[in-house]
Amino acid sequence: MTPLQQNPNDERRANNFGLLRLLFAALVVLSHAPELIDGNRSREPLTQVFGTLSLGELAVDGFFLVSGFLITRSYLNTRPFSAYLMKRAVRIYPGFLVASLVCIALVAPFAGGDLSAASILQCCARALLLLMPVVPGAFAELPFPYLNGSMWTIPCEFGCYLLLSLANDLRALRRPGRFVLLLAGLAGLYVLRWFVLPIGAPGSLLGTLSELVRLTFVFFCGSAFYLFRDRISYTRRGALIAALLLLSLLSSAPLAEPAFAAFGGYLIFWFAFAVRPAPVSLALNRADPSYGLYLYAFPVQNLLVLHVPGLSPGANSAVALIVAGFLGVLSWHAVERPALRRQELVRRVWTRAVTALLPSARPTQA
């Protein structure tokens, strides 16, 4: 038995989360390649096998399961709420803002975008709200005419961070019974979504709401794995059973995603904690290019579709993984890590600003 098997509750020690995040980002690239070329999803690898989830949807769900686990831990161990919110903003915003700027200033001109028709105010507002950048005309003739179609998940992610506070206000994070009721309510919304909301990628307000319901449910399933970590044992036998149950349900459209949230979640956290991490996992835990890879892969793939017609999905994926992987490493070292290192400085500036604007927030003298 490995130390991780003996101590699955301490996710801050050696684990495989870095490798998992990179794997999920790479799966999104592989999944997007066939559909970006001609809009035909039937060639997507996992869809060909099960006819339900794509590798991209499975990978995004994996991101949200891991995020639910780790962010719930962060929330419960960070006080006050403003400090928690700042930590989350420092992790999300710098990479997102720089990627948005790159898409607008560098990608759009090569994608047929009309920068003169773009509103600077609108671009800034969308970036601050974590919305996809928009430049008129960019990729207009392609099946997916978005500057960066992968970015739609980022506001959903940040929204889940905020919903944790609401769950805490309901005392659901410290009372197991209440959390089960909360998760049951989210499961009910997930089921209701099948009857009243469009299923699929967000292309409208209702489509976006549908995806928010889906990803919030998955995120809080990840939270459940953290909150009930003392009651969950990660074993090889458990992983085998979870894999068999997952495979048996992946062909059912209504059950595939809940099955992945439950049984796939078990497999993810079993691999994270019970499988001894390789040196590459430890390295990725210290230097994580997965966020940058995720942010830059879509525009790279769409540029390849636009300027290299006839490129196969496999070649598109390979080139995108190399280019976006390099940009992901660059994003980590030049943008994300420096922002994280300056987090304490940002916290002090934030505290002073709040104190100056709100005199009542100043500490009283003894």
Short mmCIF file of C-alpha atoms in Angstrom, two decimals:
data_model
loop_
_atom_site.label_atom_id
_atom_site.label_comp_id
_atom_site.label_asym_id
_atom_site.label_seq_id
_atom_site.Cartn_x
_atom_site.Cartn_y
_atom_site.Cartn_z
CA MET A 1 0.00 0.00 0.00
CA THR A 2 1.40 3.37 -1.01
CA PRO A 3 1.48 6.43 1.27
CA LEU A 4 -1.18 7.97 -0.94
CA GLN A 5 -3.46 5.02 -0.33
CA GLN A 6 -2.90 5.41 3.38
CA ASN A 7 -3.49 9.17 3.23
CA PRO A 8 -6.02 9.94 0.48
CA ASN A 9 -7.36 12.93 2.40
CA ASP A 10 -4.25 15.07 2.03
CA GLU A 11 -4.49 16.26 -1.58
CA ARG A 12 -1.68 18.75 -1.05
CA ARG A 13 0.95 15.97 -1.07
CA ALA A 14 2.24 14.10 -4.10
CA ASN A 15 -0.62 13.29 -6.46
CA ASN A 16 -1.47 13.02 -10.15
CA PHE A 17 -3.69 16.07 -10.54
CA GLY A 18 -1.22 17.88 -12.78
CA LEU A 19 -1.07 14.93 -15.18
CA LEU A 20 -4.86 14.61 -15.15
CA ARG A 21 -5.37 18.28 -16.02
CA LEU A 22 -2.91 18.04 -18.92
CA LEU A 23 -4.63 14.87 -20.14
CA PHE A 24 -8.04 16.56 -20.03
CA ALA A 25 -6.74 19.56 -22.00
CA ALA A 26 -5.22 17.24 -24.63
CA LEU A 27 -8.49 15.29 -24.93
CA VAL A 28 -10.35 18.54 -25.67
CA VAL A 29 -7.93 19.18 -28.56
CA LEU A 30 -8.39 15.66 -29.95
CA SER A 31 -12.16 15.95 -29.64
CA HIS A 32 -12.40 19.34 -31.36
CA ALA A 33 -10.32 18.46 -34.41
CA PRO A 34 -12.87 16.49 -36.52
CA GLU A 35 -15.79 18.82 -35.79
CA LEU A 36 -13.88 22.06 -36.39
CA ILE A 37 -12.96 20.91 -39.90
CA ASP A 38 -16.48 20.37 -41.25
CA GLY A 39 -18.93 20.58 -38.35
CA ASN A 40 -19.47 16.81 -38.44
CA ARG A 41 -19.29 15.38 -34.92
CA SER A 42 -19.89 11.78 -36.00
CA ARG A 43 -16.13 11.29 -36.53
CA GLU A 44 -15.32 12.25 -32.94
CA PRO A 45 -13.57 9.21 -31.36
CA LEU A 46 -15.70 8.66 -28.24
CA THR A 47 -18.94 9.60 -30.01
CA GLN A 48 -18.21 6.89 -32.59
CA VAL A 49 -18.01 4.29 -29.83
CA PHE A 50 -20.85 5.24 -27.48
CA GLY A 51 -22.90 7.83 -29.36
CA THR A 52 -23.30 10.03 -26.27
CA LEU A 53 -20.47 12.01 -24.70
CA SER A 54 -17.54 13.27 -26.72
CA LEU A 55 -13.98 13.18 -25.43
CA GLY A 56 -14.23 16.96 -25.06
CA GLU A 57 -17.34 16.78 -22.88
CA LEU A 58 -15.79 14.00 -20.83
CA ALA A 59 -12.60 16.06 -20.39
CA VAL A 60 -14.50 19.21 -19.37
CA ASP A 61 -16.47 17.15 -16.86
CA GLY A 62 -13.14 15.83 -15.57
CA PHE A 63 -11.88 19.40 -15.16
CA PHE A 64 -15.00 20.32 -13.17
CA LEU A 65 -14.83 17.22 -10.97
CA VAL A 66 -11.21 17.96 -10.05
CA SER A 67 -12.02 21.64 -9.61
CA GLY A 68 -14.99 20.83 -7.37
CA PHE A 69 -12.76 18.74 -5.14
CA LEU A 70 -9.84 21.16 -4.90
CA ILE A 71 -11.79 24.42 -4.79
CA THR A 72 -14.07 23.12 -2.04
CA ARG A 73 -10.96 22.35 -0.01
CA SER A 74 -9.63 25.82 -0.76
CA TYR A 75 -12.90 27.49 0.22
CA LEU A 76 -13.15 25.67 3.54
CA ASN A 77 -9.55 26.49 4.42
CA THR A 78 -9.46 30.14 3.32
CA ARG A 79 -10.91 33.03 5.31
CA PRO A 80 -12.25 35.60 4.81
CA PHE A 81 -14.31 35.18 1.65
CA SER A 82 -12.50 38.12 0.01
CA ALA A 83 -9.20 36.22 0.35
CA TYR A 84 -10.73 33.12 -1.23
CA LEU A 85 -12.20 35.19 -4.07
CA MET A 86 -8.88 36.90 -4.69
CA LYS A 87 -7.06 33.56 -4.87
CA ARG A 88 -9.52 32.30 -7.44
CA ALA A 89 -9.38 35.53 -9.48
CA VAL A 90 -5.56 35.54 -9.49
CA ARG A 91 -5.59 31.98 -10.82
CA ILE A 92 -8.21 32.56 -13.53
CA TYR A 93 -7.98 36.15 -14.75
CA PRO A 94 -4.33 36.73 -15.78
CA GLY A 95 -4.13 33.83 -18.20
CA PHE A 96 -7.62 34.52 -19.52
CA LEU A 97 -7.02 38.24 -20.08
CA VAL A 98 -3.73 37.68 -21.90
CA ALA A 99 -5.25 34.91 -24.05
CA SER A 100 -8.17 37.20 -24.91
CA LEU A 101 -5.76 39.96 -25.92
CA VAL A 102 -3.74 37.54 -28.06
CA CYS A 103 -6.92 36.33 -29.79
CA ILE A 104 -8.08 39.88 -30.53
CA ALA A 105 -4.76 41.44 -31.53
CA LEU A 106 -2.94 38.52 -33.18
CA VAL A 107 -5.40 35.79 -34.13
CA ALA A 108 -8.28 37.93 -35.43
CA PRO A 109 -6.29 39.60 -38.26
CA PHE A 110 -5.29 36.16 -39.59
CA ALA A 111 -8.86 34.90 -39.18
CA GLY A 112 -10.50 37.55 -41.36
CA GLY A 113 -11.56 39.67 -38.40
CA ASP A 114 -12.21 43.39 -38.79
CA LEU A 115 -10.45 45.06 -35.87
CA SER A 116 -11.74 48.47 -36.95
CA ALA A 117 -15.29 47.24 -36.37
CA ALA A 118 -14.49 45.85 -32.91
CA SER A 119 -15.58 47.87 -29.91
CA ILE A 120 -12.76 48.34 -27.41
CA LEU A 121 -15.28 48.90 -24.62
CA GLN A 122 -17.14 45.72 -25.52
CA CYS A 123 -13.91 43.71 -25.70
CA CYS A 124 -12.86 44.96 -22.25
CA ALA A 125 -16.28 44.28 -20.76
CA ARG A 126 -16.36 40.76 -22.18
CA ALA A 127 -12.86 40.03 -20.86
CA LEU A 128 -13.74 41.25 -17.37
CA LEU A 129 -16.86 39.08 -17.41
CA LEU A 130 -14.77 36.10 -18.59
CA LEU A 131 -16.71 35.91 -21.87
CA MET A 132 -15.26 34.78 -25.20
CA PRO A 133 -13.57 37.57 -27.20
CA VAL A 134 -15.47 38.71 -30.28
CA VAL A 135 -14.14 40.42 -33.42
CA PRO A 136 -16.58 40.80 -36.36
CA GLY A 137 -15.71 38.55 -39.27
CA ALA A 138 -13.24 36.30 -37.47
CA PHE A 139 -13.52 32.70 -38.72
CA ALA A 140 -16.86 33.73 -40.24
CA GLU A 141 -16.79 31.02 -42.94
CA LEU A 142 -15.87 28.13 -40.66
CA PRO A 143 -18.33 25.72 -38.99
CA PHE A 144 -17.49 27.25 -35.61
CA PRO A 145 -16.98 31.00 -36.17
CA TYR A 146 -15.57 31.78 -32.72
CA LEU A 147 -12.24 33.39 -31.92
CA ASN A 148 -11.91 31.06 -28.95
CA GLY A 149 -14.77 28.64 -28.55
CA SER A 150 -13.21 26.82 -25.59
CA MET A 151 -13.46 29.90 -23.36
CA TRP A 152 -17.19 29.42 -22.79
CA THR A 153 -16.47 27.10 -19.86
CA ILE A 154 -14.44 29.69 -17.90
CA PRO A 155 -17.38 31.84 -16.63
CA CYS A 156 -19.16 28.60 -15.69
CA GLU A 157 -16.10 27.63 -13.66
CA PHE A 158 -15.92 30.98 -11.89
CA GLY A 159 -19.67 30.87 -11.31
CA CYS A 160 -19.24 27.57 -9.48
CA TYR A 161 -16.61 29.23 -7.26
CA LEU A 162 -19.23 31.80 -6.25
CA LEU A 163 -21.94 29.18 -5.76
CA LEU A 164 -19.77 27.50 -3.14
CA SER A 165 -20.31 30.57 -0.97
CA LEU A 166 -24.08 30.20 -1.37
CA ALA A 167 -23.82 26.52 -0.45
CA ASN A 168 -21.85 27.52 2.64
CA ASP A 169 -24.49 30.12 3.57
CA LEU A 170 -27.00 27.27 3.45
CA ARG A 171 -24.65 25.38 5.80
CA ALA A 172 -24.45 22.59 3.23
CA LEU A 173 -20.65 22.33 3.21
CA ARG A 174 -20.39 21.42 6.89
CA ARG A 175 -23.55 19.37 7.29
CA PRO A 176 -23.55 16.18 5.18
CA GLY A 177 -27.34 15.84 5.20
CA ARG A 178 -27.86 19.31 3.81
CA PHE A 179 -25.21 18.77 1.16
CA VAL A 180 -26.94 15.58 0.01
CA LEU A 181 -30.18 17.56 -0.31
CA LEU A 182 -28.33 20.26 -2.28
CA LEU A 183 -26.79 17.70 -4.61
CA ALA A 184 -30.18 16.02 -5.05
CA GLY A 185 -31.65 19.40 -6.00
CA LEU A 186 -28.90 19.94 -8.57
CA ALA A 187 -29.53 16.43 -9.91
CA GLY A 188 -33.21 17.35 -10.26
CA LEU A 189 -32.28 20.45 -12.24
CA TYR A 190 -30.02 18.31 -14.40
CA VAL A 191 -32.91 15.96 -15.17
CA LEU A 192 -35.29 18.89 -15.79
CA ARG A 193 -32.75 20.30 -18.23
CA TRP A 194 -33.41 17.36 -20.56
CA PHE A 195 -37.04 18.41 -20.93
CA VAL A 196 -36.99 22.22 -21.01
CA LEU A 197 -33.50 23.32 -22.13
CA PRO A 198 -31.48 22.66 -25.30
CA ILE A 199 -28.80 20.01 -24.92
CA GLY A 200 -25.36 20.73 -26.35
CA ALA A 201 -22.77 23.46 -26.63
CA PRO A 202 -23.97 26.95 -25.70
CA GLY A 203 -25.04 28.95 -28.71
CA SER A 204 -27.76 31.00 -27.07
CA LEU A 205 -28.85 32.21 -23.64
CA LEU A 206 -30.85 29.03 -23.02
CA GLY A 207 -28.01 26.89 -24.33
CA THR A 208 -25.58 28.58 -21.97
CA LEU A 209 -27.98 28.12 -19.06
CA SER A 210 -28.29 24.45 -19.97
CA GLU A 211 -24.53 24.00 -19.87
CA LEU A 212 -24.27 25.92 -16.60
CA VAL A 213 -26.76 23.53 -14.99
CA ARG A 214 -24.79 20.56 -16.31
CA LEU A 215 -21.38 21.77 -15.18
CA THR A 216 -22.62 23.00 -11.79
CA PHE A 217 -23.98 19.52 -11.10
CA VAL A 218 -20.64 17.96 -12.07
CA PHE A 219 -18.67 20.53 -10.02
CA PHE A 220 -20.65 19.76 -6.87
CA CYS A 221 -20.18 16.04 -7.49
CA GLY A 222 -16.47 16.84 -7.21
CA SER A 223 -17.24 18.71 -3.99
CA ALA A 224 -18.97 15.59 -2.69
CA PHE A 225 -15.80 13.55 -3.23
CA TYR A 226 -13.98 16.05 -0.99
CA LEU A 227 -16.65 16.42 1.69
CA PHE A 228 -17.11 12.65 2.02
CA ARG A 229 -13.43 11.81 1.58
CA ASP A 230 -13.27 10.11 4.99
CA ARG A 231 -15.87 7.60 3.82
CA ILE A 232 -14.37 6.78 0.44
CA SER A 233 -11.64 4.18 0.04
CA TYR A 234 -9.69 4.18 -3.23
CA THR A 235 -8.71 0.64 -4.18
CA ARG A 236 -7.90 -1.26 -7.37
CA ARG A 237 -10.99 -3.39 -6.91
CA GLY A 238 -13.13 -0.29 -6.50
CA ALA A 239 -11.57 1.23 -9.63
CA LEU A 240 -12.29 -1.93 -11.64
CA ILE A 241 -15.92 -1.98 -10.51
CA ALA A 242 -16.29 1.74 -11.24
CA ALA A 243 -14.81 1.26 -14.73
CA LEU A 244 -17.18 -1.61 -15.54
CA LEU A 245 -20.22 0.32 -14.32
CA LEU A 246 -19.15 3.40 -16.27
CA LEU A 247 -18.64 1.46 -19.50
CA SER A 248 -22.05 -0.17 -19.13
CA LEU A 249 -23.79 3.22 -18.83
CA LEU A 250 -21.89 5.37 -21.33
CA SER A 251 -24.21 4.31 -24.18
CA SER A 252 -27.25 5.78 -22.40
CA ALA A 253 -27.70 9.46 -23.29
CA PRO A 254 -29.51 10.43 -20.05
CA LEU A 255 -27.21 8.38 -17.80
CA ALA A 256 -23.78 8.77 -19.41
CA GLU A 257 -22.87 12.03 -17.72
CA PRO A 258 -24.20 11.22 -14.23
CA ALA A 259 -22.36 7.89 -14.51
CA PHE A 260 -19.15 9.70 -15.37
CA ALA A 261 -19.67 12.15 -12.49
CA ALA A 262 -20.00 9.24 -10.06
CA PHE A 263 -17.93 6.33 -11.40
CA GLY A 264 -15.61 8.42 -13.55
CA GLY A 265 -15.09 10.66 -10.55
CA TYR A 266 -14.05 7.66 -8.48
CA LEU A 267 -11.59 6.63 -11.20
CA ILE A 268 -10.16 10.16 -11.39
CA PHE A 269 -9.55 10.45 -7.67
CA TRP A 270 -8.32 6.87 -7.43
CA PHE A 271 -5.71 7.71 -10.07
CA ALA A 272 -4.94 11.02 -8.35
CA PHE A 273 -4.37 9.53 -4.91
CA ALA A 274 -3.88 5.76 -5.08
CA VAL A 275 -1.54 5.52 -8.07
CA ARG A 276 2.02 6.45 -7.22
CA PRO A 277 2.83 9.66 -9.15
CA ALA A 278 5.53 9.49 -11.78
CA PRO A 279 8.19 12.23 -11.95
CA VAL A 280 6.23 13.91 -14.76
CA SER A 281 3.22 14.21 -12.43
CA LEU A 282 5.29 15.87 -9.74
CA ALA A 283 6.78 18.25 -12.31
CA LEU A 284 3.32 19.15 -13.65
CA ASN A 285 2.10 19.84 -10.12
CA ARG A 286 4.80 22.51 -9.87
CA ALA A 287 4.53 23.90 -13.41
CA ASP A 288 1.05 23.49 -14.90
CA PRO A 289 0.68 24.30 -18.64
CA SER A 290 -2.82 22.77 -18.91
CA TYR A 291 -4.74 26.05 -18.52
CA GLY A 292 -2.72 27.73 -21.24
CA LEU A 293 -3.00 24.68 -23.50
CA TYR A 294 -6.77 24.77 -23.07
CA LEU A 295 -6.95 28.53 -23.73
CA TYR A 296 -4.84 28.57 -26.90
CA ALA A 297 -5.69 25.28 -28.60
CA PHE A 298 -9.02 26.34 -30.14
CA PRO A 299 -7.73 29.40 -32.05
CA VAL A 300 -4.68 27.43 -33.20
CA GLN A 301 -6.92 24.63 -34.51
CA ASN A 302 -9.29 27.03 -36.25
CA LEU A 303 -6.35 28.84 -37.89
CA LEU A 304 -5.11 25.49 -39.21
CA VAL A 305 -8.57 24.70 -40.59
CA LEU A 306 -8.70 28.11 -42.29
CA HIS A 307 -5.19 28.26 -43.74
CA VAL A 308 -4.25 24.60 -44.25
CA PRO A 309 -7.27 23.05 -46.00
CA GLY A 310 -7.23 19.29 -46.28
CA LEU A 311 -5.35 18.76 -43.03
CA SER A 312 -6.59 15.59 -41.35
CA PRO A 313 -8.07 15.65 -37.81
CA GLY A 314 -5.04 13.74 -36.54
CA ALA A 315 -2.58 16.19 -38.05
CA ASN A 316 -4.65 19.13 -36.84
CA SER A 317 -4.56 17.72 -33.30
CA ALA A 318 -0.82 17.00 -33.41
CA VAL A 319 0.16 20.46 -34.64
CA ALA A 320 -2.24 22.15 -32.22
CA LEU A 321 -0.92 20.16 -29.26
CA ILE A 322 2.66 21.20 -30.10
CA VAL A 323 1.91 24.89 -30.71
CA ALA A 324 -0.68 25.34 -27.95
CA GLY A 325 1.45 23.24 -25.60
CA PHE A 326 4.35 25.63 -26.12
CA LEU A 327 2.01 28.59 -25.55
CA GLY A 328 0.71 26.88 -22.42
CA VAL A 329 4.23 26.58 -21.02
CA LEU A 330 4.86 30.21 -21.93
CA SER A 331 1.59 31.28 -20.30
CA TRP A 332 2.53 29.48 -17.08
CA HIS A 333 6.02 30.93 -16.80
CA ALA A 334 5.32 34.45 -18.12
CA VAL A 335 1.78 35.11 -16.89
CA GLU A 336 0.22 32.65 -14.45
CA ARG A 337 3.11 31.86 -12.10
CA PRO A 338 4.24 35.52 -11.77
CA ALA A 339 0.64 36.45 -10.91
CA LEU A 340 0.48 33.73 -8.26
CA ARG A 341 3.81 34.84 -6.79
CA ARG A 342 2.51 38.39 -6.50
CA GLN A 343 -0.68 37.24 -4.85
CA GLU A 344 0.39 38.47 -1.41
CA LEU A 345 1.19 41.89 -2.85
CA VAL A 346 -2.20 41.97 -4.56
CA ARG A 347 -3.85 40.98 -1.29
CA ARG A 348 -2.21 43.86 0.56
CA VAL A 349 -3.21 46.36 -2.12
CA TRP A 350 -6.74 44.96 -2.09
CA THR A 351 -6.95 45.23 1.71
CA ARG A 352 -5.67 48.80 1.71
CA ALA A 353 -8.10 49.78 -1.02
CA VAL A 354 -11.04 48.28 0.87
CA THR A 355 -9.90 49.94 4.09
CA ALA A 356 -9.58 53.32 2.38
CA LEU A 357 -12.98 53.07 0.72
CA LEU A 358 -14.73 51.55 3.70
CA PRO A 359 -13.54 53.19 6.93
CA SER A 360 -15.70 50.79 8.94
CA ALA A 361 -13.45 47.95 7.70
CA ARG A 362 -10.41 49.41 9.48
CA PRO A 363 -9.28 47.42 12.51
CA THR A 364 -10.05 49.10 15.81
CA GLN A 365 -7.27 50.09 18.14
CA ALA A 366 -7.07 48.28 21.45
#
